[in-house]
Structure formats: structure tokens, C-alpha cells
Amino acid sequence: METSYPIRLTQQVKAGGCASKLAPGSLRAVLERLPAQHDQNLLVGFDTSDDAGIYLIAPDAALVQTVDFFTPLVDDPFTFGQIAAANALSDVYAMGGRPLTSLAVVCFPQDGDMEILEQIMRGGLNKMSEAECAVAGGHTVRDAEIKFGYAVTGMIDPARVFTNAGAILGDDLILTKAIGTGVITTALKQGRAEPLWVENAIRSMTALNRTAAEVITQVRGVHGMTDITGFGLMGHGREMAMASGVTLEIEVETVPRMDGALEAIRLGAIPAGLLANRDFTECVIAEAPGSHIPDELRTLMFDPQTSGPLLISVAAESAELLRKALRDAGIAAERIGRVAGVYRPESGNPAIVLR
């Protein structure tokens, strides 16, 4: 549970967590205008919208690198630091890598309470220690809004890299956590969240994706993977579909959701990031004929997640084995759909079908 603090961190910022990211459409428009890089050792760069970059340093070894930081989405500083660390580490896990070192990224008011900053950094160090990832240093700047996170470097086998471009027709889709952190933390910011909603959301956001990644790398048949963060299930699903040239079919009722997520939506706790995600992805999403998806459930599909689940595209014959292995390891994984077709933008086919 959150501890009592004289300053509510969520009241000091306009948007919290991964909901504070730039709108995906705006970011994509900028990235598409940048010149191509020609370095044969850069195995994965920003052009594929993957979770982290991969750089080859030896025939059998590569670096995996990412950076992630954001504004507070909970009021307790220590908890905020834990969530920021877990979220940054997740990008490495999503590629199949092992984190080694990290650098803290800190934006903090000049006249801010240094005890709050200490607790934020203690929380981050707590999760980095759990991940066996050394904090080697960092960088700070003065800023009116608090922001915190990490640049993380890890190692990865270049022959065993999971990207969002690996999904194959016929694969099953598995999700490793429930979604709903965006709307629940928005309800918290608005003072309308039930304590149990927040407690469950914090438990999810502070849980590392380390165990899930370790299980996934041991199962044959995994073709692609991404983690679900600021662009929501639909935004990151769109990236996987387009990068792989496939259509994802999502069985909406099977998508695990946090207690209180739909209630938060009904209360109007809609983060701006959710609306931006919907604007960006709606044009490539269709509902299956005969589907009757409740509006609040459909809305949740666009919710920006912080330290969210892994979305795995795995061969259908290996899907149940993977799900059981994850569940045996304490990961509440669920099958949420399949790779149902080929995506061709010029034909007007959707990238995602909701059923």
C-alpha cells in the first residue's frame, strides 16, 4: 500500500507514468523523416518500433539498450522509483535480454524536497538490485515536474532476439499481466480510485518481467514479443502487426483486466494518452462481424500501461506448453487471440480485429 506523504506526487504533474509519453502518431511522423542508419552491427534500431536497440559486439554476443523515464503515477516516492525501474528493465526482458548496468535519469525541482528524491532513488535501486542490474551512475537536471527512470544496458544472444516483427500466421497470442494501470492511476490522480484498485495496480507495476522472460526464452516456438506500455495493447499490437505483416485477432473478453479498470472508465478516468492511442490506432482496427463489445471494454484496449505485460506470439502447438510454464512460475498468463491473417495496408485489411 502507499504510505502517507505530505505531498501527493500525482498532483504535481499533468500526466503520470507512460501516459505522459508523446502521442504515438506525432512521434512516428518525426521518426519517419530521419535518415536511415547504415551500420551492419546495428541489428535492431528505432525504425522497427521495437522495445530496445540491439548492437552486435561479437559473433555470439550483442548489447541490448533502452532508456525509459516518466512522471509520477503514484503518490509514494519509493513506490514510484520501483515502478520506474521495473518499467525500464521490461524493455530488455521483452527482447529476450539480461540487464547488466543502468544509469539513472532524474528531473527534479530546484527547490524540491530532497527526501522525496532520496526515496524515489531508493525505490529504483531496490528493483535494480532485485534484477541484479548495477546502477553505475546517472544524470540530473532541474525541472518543474518530477521525472525519473533509467537507461539500461544488457546482453543478448544475437541468434535469440525477440522482436515485434516475428509474429507468424497461425501463432497464438499470450499476455502475461492484466491491463488497466492507466485508467486506475488516473482515477487515483482524480481522487476517485478505490484503495484495493491502487494496491493491485501497484503490485502489478512493481513486478519485474524477469521471470516471464526467463521462462519464455526456454520454450521453443516463440516467434515475436513486445511489452505493452504507453501505447496500450492496441498501439503495441499495431506495431507488432505492421512489423510482421500480419493481422492480429484479439478476443477482447479474454484479455485479463485489473479489478476496478472498467469502473474507472465508467467514472470518466480517461488519461489523455488513451485518447491519443485511440486516435493513432483506430484506423487500422476493425470489429469482427457479429461482435458486440461493450464500450468501456473496448476503451480499455487503448489504455496506456506502465510496467505492463509481455505480448507473445508463439506457435499454436507450443502455446499451451508456454502458458503452463508461465503459470507454474507464478505468471498469470492468458491466451488472448491469434495471428489470423496477412496485413496488407493497400488492400484495406485491418491490422487488428477485435472479437
Short mmCIF file of C-alpha atoms in Angstrom, two decimals, residues 47-350:
data_model
loop_
_atom_site.label_atom_id
_atom_site.label_comp_id
_atom_site.label_asym_id
_atom_site.label_seq_id
_atom_site.Cartn_x
_atom_site.Cartn_y
_atom_site.Cartn_z
CA ASP A 47 12.96 2.16 -37.32
CA THR A 48 11.09 -1.02 -36.30
CA SER A 49 9.48 0.47 -33.16
CA ASP A 50 10.95 -2.28 -31.00
CA ASP A 51 11.37 -2.05 -27.25
CA ALA A 52 15.18 -1.75 -27.25
CA GLY A 53 18.12 -1.45 -29.60
CA ILE A 54 20.43 -4.37 -30.34
CA TYR A 55 24.10 -3.85 -31.27
CA LEU A 56 26.40 -6.73 -32.23
CA ILE A 57 29.76 -6.73 -30.41
CA ALA A 58 30.90 -10.30 -31.17
CA PRO A 59 29.62 -13.18 -33.32
CA ASP A 60 27.81 -14.64 -30.32
CA ALA A 61 27.13 -11.53 -28.23
CA ALA A 62 25.21 -8.28 -28.56
CA LEU A 63 24.28 -5.33 -26.40
CA VAL A 64 20.62 -4.58 -25.72
CA GLN A 65 19.98 -0.94 -24.77
CA THR A 66 16.99 1.14 -23.77
CA VAL A 67 16.03 4.30 -21.88
CA ASP A 68 12.73 4.99 -20.15
CA PHE A 69 11.66 7.67 -17.70
CA PHE A 70 8.41 9.40 -16.82
CA THR A 71 6.42 11.47 -14.32
CA PRO A 72 4.91 10.09 -11.08
CA LEU A 73 1.76 8.00 -11.38
CA VAL A 74 1.52 7.13 -7.66
CA ASP A 75 1.96 9.33 -4.61
CA ASP A 76 4.54 7.33 -2.64
CA PRO A 77 8.10 8.24 -3.79
CA PHE A 78 9.66 4.84 -3.04
CA THR A 79 6.91 3.05 -4.97
CA PHE A 80 7.29 5.46 -7.88
CA GLY A 81 11.01 4.65 -8.04
CA GLN A 82 10.27 0.91 -8.04
CA ILE A 83 7.77 1.25 -10.88
CA ALA A 84 10.10 3.41 -12.97
CA ALA A 85 12.89 0.84 -12.61
CA ALA A 86 10.65 -2.14 -13.41
CA ASN A 87 9.32 -0.33 -16.46
CA ALA A 88 12.80 0.45 -17.82
CA LEU A 89 14.02 -3.10 -17.24
CA SER A 90 11.00 -4.51 -19.05
CA ASP A 91 12.25 -3.31 -22.44
CA VAL A 92 15.34 -5.51 -22.08
CA TYR A 93 13.30 -8.51 -20.96
CA ALA A 94 10.93 -8.02 -23.89
CA MET A 95 13.80 -8.57 -26.33
CA GLY A 96 14.99 -11.70 -24.51
CA GLY A 97 17.98 -9.93 -22.92
CA ARG A 98 19.61 -9.87 -19.48
CA PRO A 99 20.12 -6.44 -17.85
CA LEU A 100 23.63 -5.70 -16.61
CA THR A 101 24.03 -1.98 -15.85
CA SER A 102 21.86 1.11 -15.66
CA LEU A 103 22.13 4.89 -15.42
CA ALA A 104 19.53 6.91 -13.53
CA VAL A 105 17.73 9.76 -15.33
CA VAL A 106 16.45 12.41 -12.88
CA CYS A 107 14.46 15.60 -13.43
CA PHE A 108 13.65 17.37 -10.16
CA PRO A 109 12.60 20.85 -8.99
CA GLN A 110 15.44 23.03 -7.74
CA ASP A 111 13.55 23.73 -4.50
CA GLY A 112 12.08 20.24 -4.20
CA ASP A 113 12.23 18.12 -1.06
CA MET A 114 15.46 16.11 -1.27
CA GLU A 115 14.00 13.43 1.00
CA ILE A 116 11.43 12.71 -1.71
CA LEU A 117 14.21 12.39 -4.29
CA GLU A 118 16.13 10.07 -1.99
CA GLN A 119 13.10 7.81 -1.59
CA ILE A 120 12.49 7.74 -5.35
CA MET A 121 16.08 6.70 -5.96
CA ARG A 122 15.96 4.15 -3.14
CA GLY A 123 12.89 2.59 -4.73
CA GLY A 124 14.60 2.41 -8.09
CA LEU A 125 17.74 0.88 -6.56
CA ASN A 126 15.58 -1.68 -4.79
CA LYS A 127 14.22 -3.02 -8.09
CA MET A 128 17.55 -2.78 -9.89
CA SER A 129 19.10 -4.88 -7.11
CA GLU A 130 16.30 -7.43 -7.45
CA ALA A 131 17.08 -7.62 -11.18
CA GLU A 132 20.83 -7.94 -10.44
CA CYS A 133 21.40 -4.85 -12.56
CA ALA A 134 24.10 -2.49 -11.25
CA VAL A 135 23.33 1.23 -11.10
CA ALA A 136 26.55 2.76 -12.43
CA GLY A 137 25.62 6.44 -12.22
CA GLY A 138 23.19 8.83 -13.84
CA HIS A 139 22.33 12.40 -14.74
CA THR A 140 20.14 15.09 -13.18
CA VAL A 141 18.56 18.30 -14.44
CA ARG A 142 16.34 20.93 -12.84
CA ASP A 143 12.72 20.62 -13.94
CA ALA A 144 9.38 21.92 -12.66
CA GLU A 145 7.93 18.39 -12.95
CA ILE A 146 9.48 15.31 -11.37
CA LYS A 147 10.64 12.68 -13.86
CA PHE A 148 12.60 9.53 -13.13
CA GLY A 149 13.80 6.42 -14.91
CA TYR A 150 16.83 4.60 -16.25
CA ALA A 151 18.95 3.90 -19.29
CA VAL A 152 19.59 0.14 -19.15
CA THR A 153 22.24 -1.92 -20.92
CA GLY A 154 22.20 -5.69 -21.09
CA MET A 155 23.50 -8.66 -23.03
CA ILE A 156 21.64 -10.82 -25.52
CA ASP A 157 22.32 -13.76 -27.80
CA PRO A 158 22.06 -12.34 -31.34
CA ALA A 159 20.62 -15.67 -32.50
CA ARG A 160 17.82 -15.47 -29.92
CA VAL A 161 16.41 -11.95 -30.20
CA PHE A 162 12.64 -11.46 -29.90
CA THR A 163 11.28 -8.51 -31.88
CA ASN A 164 7.81 -7.32 -32.74
CA ALA A 165 8.46 -8.32 -36.36
CA GLY A 166 8.46 -12.07 -35.69
CA ALA A 167 4.75 -12.92 -35.50
CA ILE A 168 3.73 -15.68 -37.93
CA LEU A 169 0.34 -16.59 -39.38
CA GLY A 170 -1.26 -19.23 -37.16
CA ASP A 171 0.53 -18.17 -33.96
CA ASP A 172 -1.35 -17.80 -30.69
CA LEU A 173 -1.09 -14.59 -28.66
CA ILE A 174 -0.35 -14.74 -24.93
CA LEU A 175 -0.41 -11.86 -22.43
CA THR A 176 1.46 -12.13 -19.11
CA LYS A 177 -0.29 -9.50 -16.95
CA ALA A 178 -3.64 -7.80 -16.60
CA ILE A 179 -4.11 -4.32 -18.07
CA GLY A 180 -5.69 -1.21 -16.59
CA THR A 181 -2.90 0.76 -14.92
CA GLY A 182 -3.57 3.92 -16.95
CA VAL A 183 -7.22 4.37 -16.01
CA ILE A 184 -6.70 3.27 -12.40
CA THR A 185 -3.81 5.69 -11.78
CA THR A 186 -5.84 8.43 -13.48
CA ALA A 187 -8.66 7.69 -11.04
CA LEU A 188 -6.06 7.92 -8.24
CA LYS A 189 -4.96 11.33 -9.51
CA GLN A 190 -8.61 12.41 -9.55
CA GLY A 191 -9.15 11.11 -6.01
CA ARG A 192 -11.73 8.55 -7.15
CA ALA A 193 -9.80 5.26 -7.03
CA GLU A 194 -10.66 2.57 -4.52
CA PRO A 195 -7.63 1.62 -2.36
CA LEU A 196 -7.82 -2.02 -3.49
CA TRP A 197 -7.66 -0.97 -7.16
CA VAL A 198 -4.49 1.02 -6.49
CA GLU A 199 -2.94 -1.73 -4.36
CA ASN A 200 -3.44 -4.32 -7.11
CA ALA A 201 -2.17 -1.96 -9.82
CA ILE A 202 0.97 -1.20 -7.79
CA ARG A 203 1.59 -4.90 -7.22
CA SER A 204 1.48 -5.45 -10.98
CA MET A 205 3.60 -2.42 -11.89
CA THR A 206 6.35 -3.26 -9.39
CA ALA A 207 6.55 -6.89 -10.55
CA LEU A 208 9.52 -7.45 -12.85
CA ASN A 209 9.01 -9.22 -16.18
CA ARG A 210 12.24 -11.10 -15.41
CA THR A 211 10.67 -14.45 -14.51
CA ALA A 212 8.36 -14.36 -17.51
CA ALA A 213 11.26 -13.60 -19.85
CA GLU A 214 13.37 -16.41 -18.38
CA VAL A 215 10.55 -18.89 -18.97
CA ILE A 216 9.84 -17.61 -22.49
CA THR A 217 13.45 -17.96 -23.62
CA GLN A 218 13.38 -21.66 -22.66
CA VAL A 219 10.32 -22.56 -24.74
CA ARG A 220 10.59 -23.40 -28.42
CA GLY A 221 8.17 -21.86 -30.87
CA VAL A 222 8.22 -18.25 -29.60
CA HIS A 223 8.42 -16.07 -32.70
CA GLY A 224 7.87 -12.50 -31.54
CA MET A 225 7.40 -10.43 -28.40
CA THR A 226 6.87 -6.89 -27.17
CA ASP A 227 5.92 -5.31 -23.87
CA ILE A 228 2.70 -3.34 -23.51
CA THR A 229 3.43 0.12 -22.17
CA GLY A 230 2.45 3.65 -23.10
CA PHE A 231 0.79 2.93 -26.45
CA GLY A 232 -1.54 0.36 -24.90
CA LEU A 233 -2.45 -3.10 -26.14
CA MET A 234 -3.82 -1.70 -29.40
CA GLY A 235 -0.85 0.58 -30.07
CA HIS A 236 1.81 -2.05 -29.40
CA GLY A 237 -0.34 -4.67 -31.11
CA ARG A 238 -0.46 -2.40 -34.15
CA GLU A 239 3.34 -2.19 -34.15
CA MET A 240 3.63 -5.99 -34.00
CA ALA A 241 1.06 -6.49 -36.75
CA MET A 242 2.61 -3.97 -39.12
CA ALA A 243 6.21 -5.01 -38.46
CA SER A 244 5.29 -8.67 -39.04
CA GLY A 245 2.89 -8.06 -41.92
CA VAL A 246 0.06 -9.90 -40.15
CA THR A 247 -3.40 -9.29 -38.72
CA LEU A 248 -3.88 -9.91 -35.00
CA GLU A 249 -7.26 -11.17 -33.82
CA ILE A 250 -7.93 -10.25 -30.19
CA GLU A 251 -10.66 -11.97 -28.17
CA VAL A 252 -11.47 -8.95 -26.04
CA GLU A 253 -13.27 -10.76 -23.20
CA THR A 254 -10.22 -12.97 -22.61
CA VAL A 255 -7.82 -10.03 -22.13
CA PRO A 256 -7.05 -10.02 -18.37
CA ARG A 257 -8.07 -6.76 -16.75
CA MET A 258 -7.39 -5.31 -13.33
CA ASP A 259 -10.10 -5.02 -10.71
CA GLY A 260 -11.50 -1.53 -10.98
CA ALA A 261 -10.34 -0.83 -14.54
CA LEU A 262 -13.80 -0.82 -16.10
CA GLU A 263 -15.23 1.03 -13.10
CA ALA A 264 -12.54 3.72 -13.50
CA ILE A 265 -13.54 4.14 -17.15
CA ARG A 266 -17.20 4.47 -16.16
CA LEU A 267 -16.15 7.19 -13.70
CA GLY A 268 -14.52 9.09 -16.58
CA ALA A 269 -10.91 8.43 -15.51
CA ILE A 270 -9.62 8.56 -19.08
CA PRO A 271 -5.93 9.56 -19.45
CA ALA A 272 -5.01 11.78 -22.38
CA GLY A 273 -2.63 9.04 -23.53
CA LEU A 274 -5.59 6.69 -24.02
CA LEU A 275 -7.27 9.18 -26.33
CA ALA A 276 -4.02 9.66 -28.28
CA ASN A 277 -3.61 5.89 -28.62
CA ARG A 278 -7.16 5.58 -29.93
CA ASP A 279 -6.60 8.37 -32.47
CA PHE A 280 -3.42 6.66 -33.69
CA THR A 281 -4.69 3.09 -33.98
CA GLU A 282 -8.43 3.28 -34.62
CA CYS A 283 -7.94 3.49 -38.39
CA VAL A 284 -6.35 0.02 -38.58
CA ILE A 285 -8.74 -1.74 -36.17
CA ALA A 286 -11.99 -3.47 -37.06
CA GLU A 287 -14.57 -5.45 -35.11
CA ALA A 288 -15.40 -8.95 -36.27
CA PRO A 289 -18.86 -9.32 -37.83
CA GLY A 290 -21.46 -10.01 -35.17
CA SER A 291 -19.30 -8.77 -32.31
CA HIS A 292 -20.92 -6.74 -29.55
CA ILE A 293 -18.07 -5.34 -27.47
CA PRO A 294 -19.10 -3.11 -24.53
CA ASP A 295 -17.79 0.43 -24.97
CA GLU A 296 -15.82 0.50 -21.70
CA LEU A 297 -14.14 -2.81 -22.54
CA ARG A 298 -13.17 -1.58 -25.99
CA THR A 299 -11.85 1.64 -24.41
CA LEU A 300 -9.61 -0.38 -22.08
CA MET A 301 -7.81 -1.88 -25.09
CA PHE A 302 -6.24 1.57 -25.72
CA ASP A 303 -5.24 2.23 -22.10
CA PRO A 304 -1.57 3.27 -21.70
CA GLN A 305 0.19 0.78 -19.43
CA THR A 306 3.17 1.34 -17.16
CA SER A 307 5.44 -1.64 -16.45
CA GLY A 308 2.85 -3.67 -18.30
CA PRO A 309 2.64 -7.22 -19.63
CA LEU A 310 4.58 -9.02 -22.32
CA LEU A 311 2.66 -9.86 -25.51
CA ILE A 312 4.00 -13.08 -27.02
CA SER A 313 3.41 -14.52 -30.48
CA VAL A 314 4.02 -18.27 -30.22
CA ALA A 315 3.39 -21.27 -32.46
CA ALA A 316 -0.07 -22.69 -31.72
CA GLU A 317 1.35 -26.12 -30.87
CA SER A 318 3.63 -24.55 -28.22
CA ALA A 319 1.13 -22.08 -26.77
CA GLU A 320 -0.36 -24.28 -24.04
CA LEU A 321 3.09 -25.50 -23.01
CA LEU A 322 4.25 -21.88 -22.68
CA ARG A 323 1.14 -20.81 -20.80
CA LYS A 324 1.51 -23.70 -18.35
CA ALA A 325 5.22 -22.99 -17.84
CA LEU A 326 4.43 -19.35 -17.11
CA ARG A 327 1.63 -20.23 -14.72
CA ASP A 328 3.86 -22.76 -12.94
CA ALA A 329 6.33 -19.89 -12.44
CA GLY A 330 3.63 -17.71 -10.89
CA ILE A 331 2.82 -15.68 -14.02
CA ALA A 332 -0.95 -15.41 -14.67
CA ALA A 333 -0.59 -15.71 -18.45
CA GLU A 334 -3.65 -15.89 -20.69
CA ARG A 335 -4.20 -16.66 -24.36
CA ILE A 336 -5.94 -13.59 -25.81
CA GLY A 337 -6.10 -14.34 -29.53
CA ARG A 338 -4.18 -15.41 -32.58
CA VAL A 339 -2.39 -14.24 -35.70
CA ALA A 340 -5.28 -14.63 -38.09
CA GLY A 341 -4.25 -13.23 -41.43
CA VAL A 342 -1.87 -11.26 -43.61
CA TYR A 343 -1.80 -7.48 -43.27
CA ARG A 344 -1.61 -5.50 -46.48
CA PRO A 345 -2.36 -1.79 -45.99
CA GLU A 346 -3.09 -1.24 -49.67
CA SER A 347 -5.87 -3.85 -49.56
CA GLY A 348 -7.64 -2.12 -46.70
CA ASN A 349 -7.20 -5.11 -44.37
CA PRO A 350 -7.13 -4.22 -40.66
#
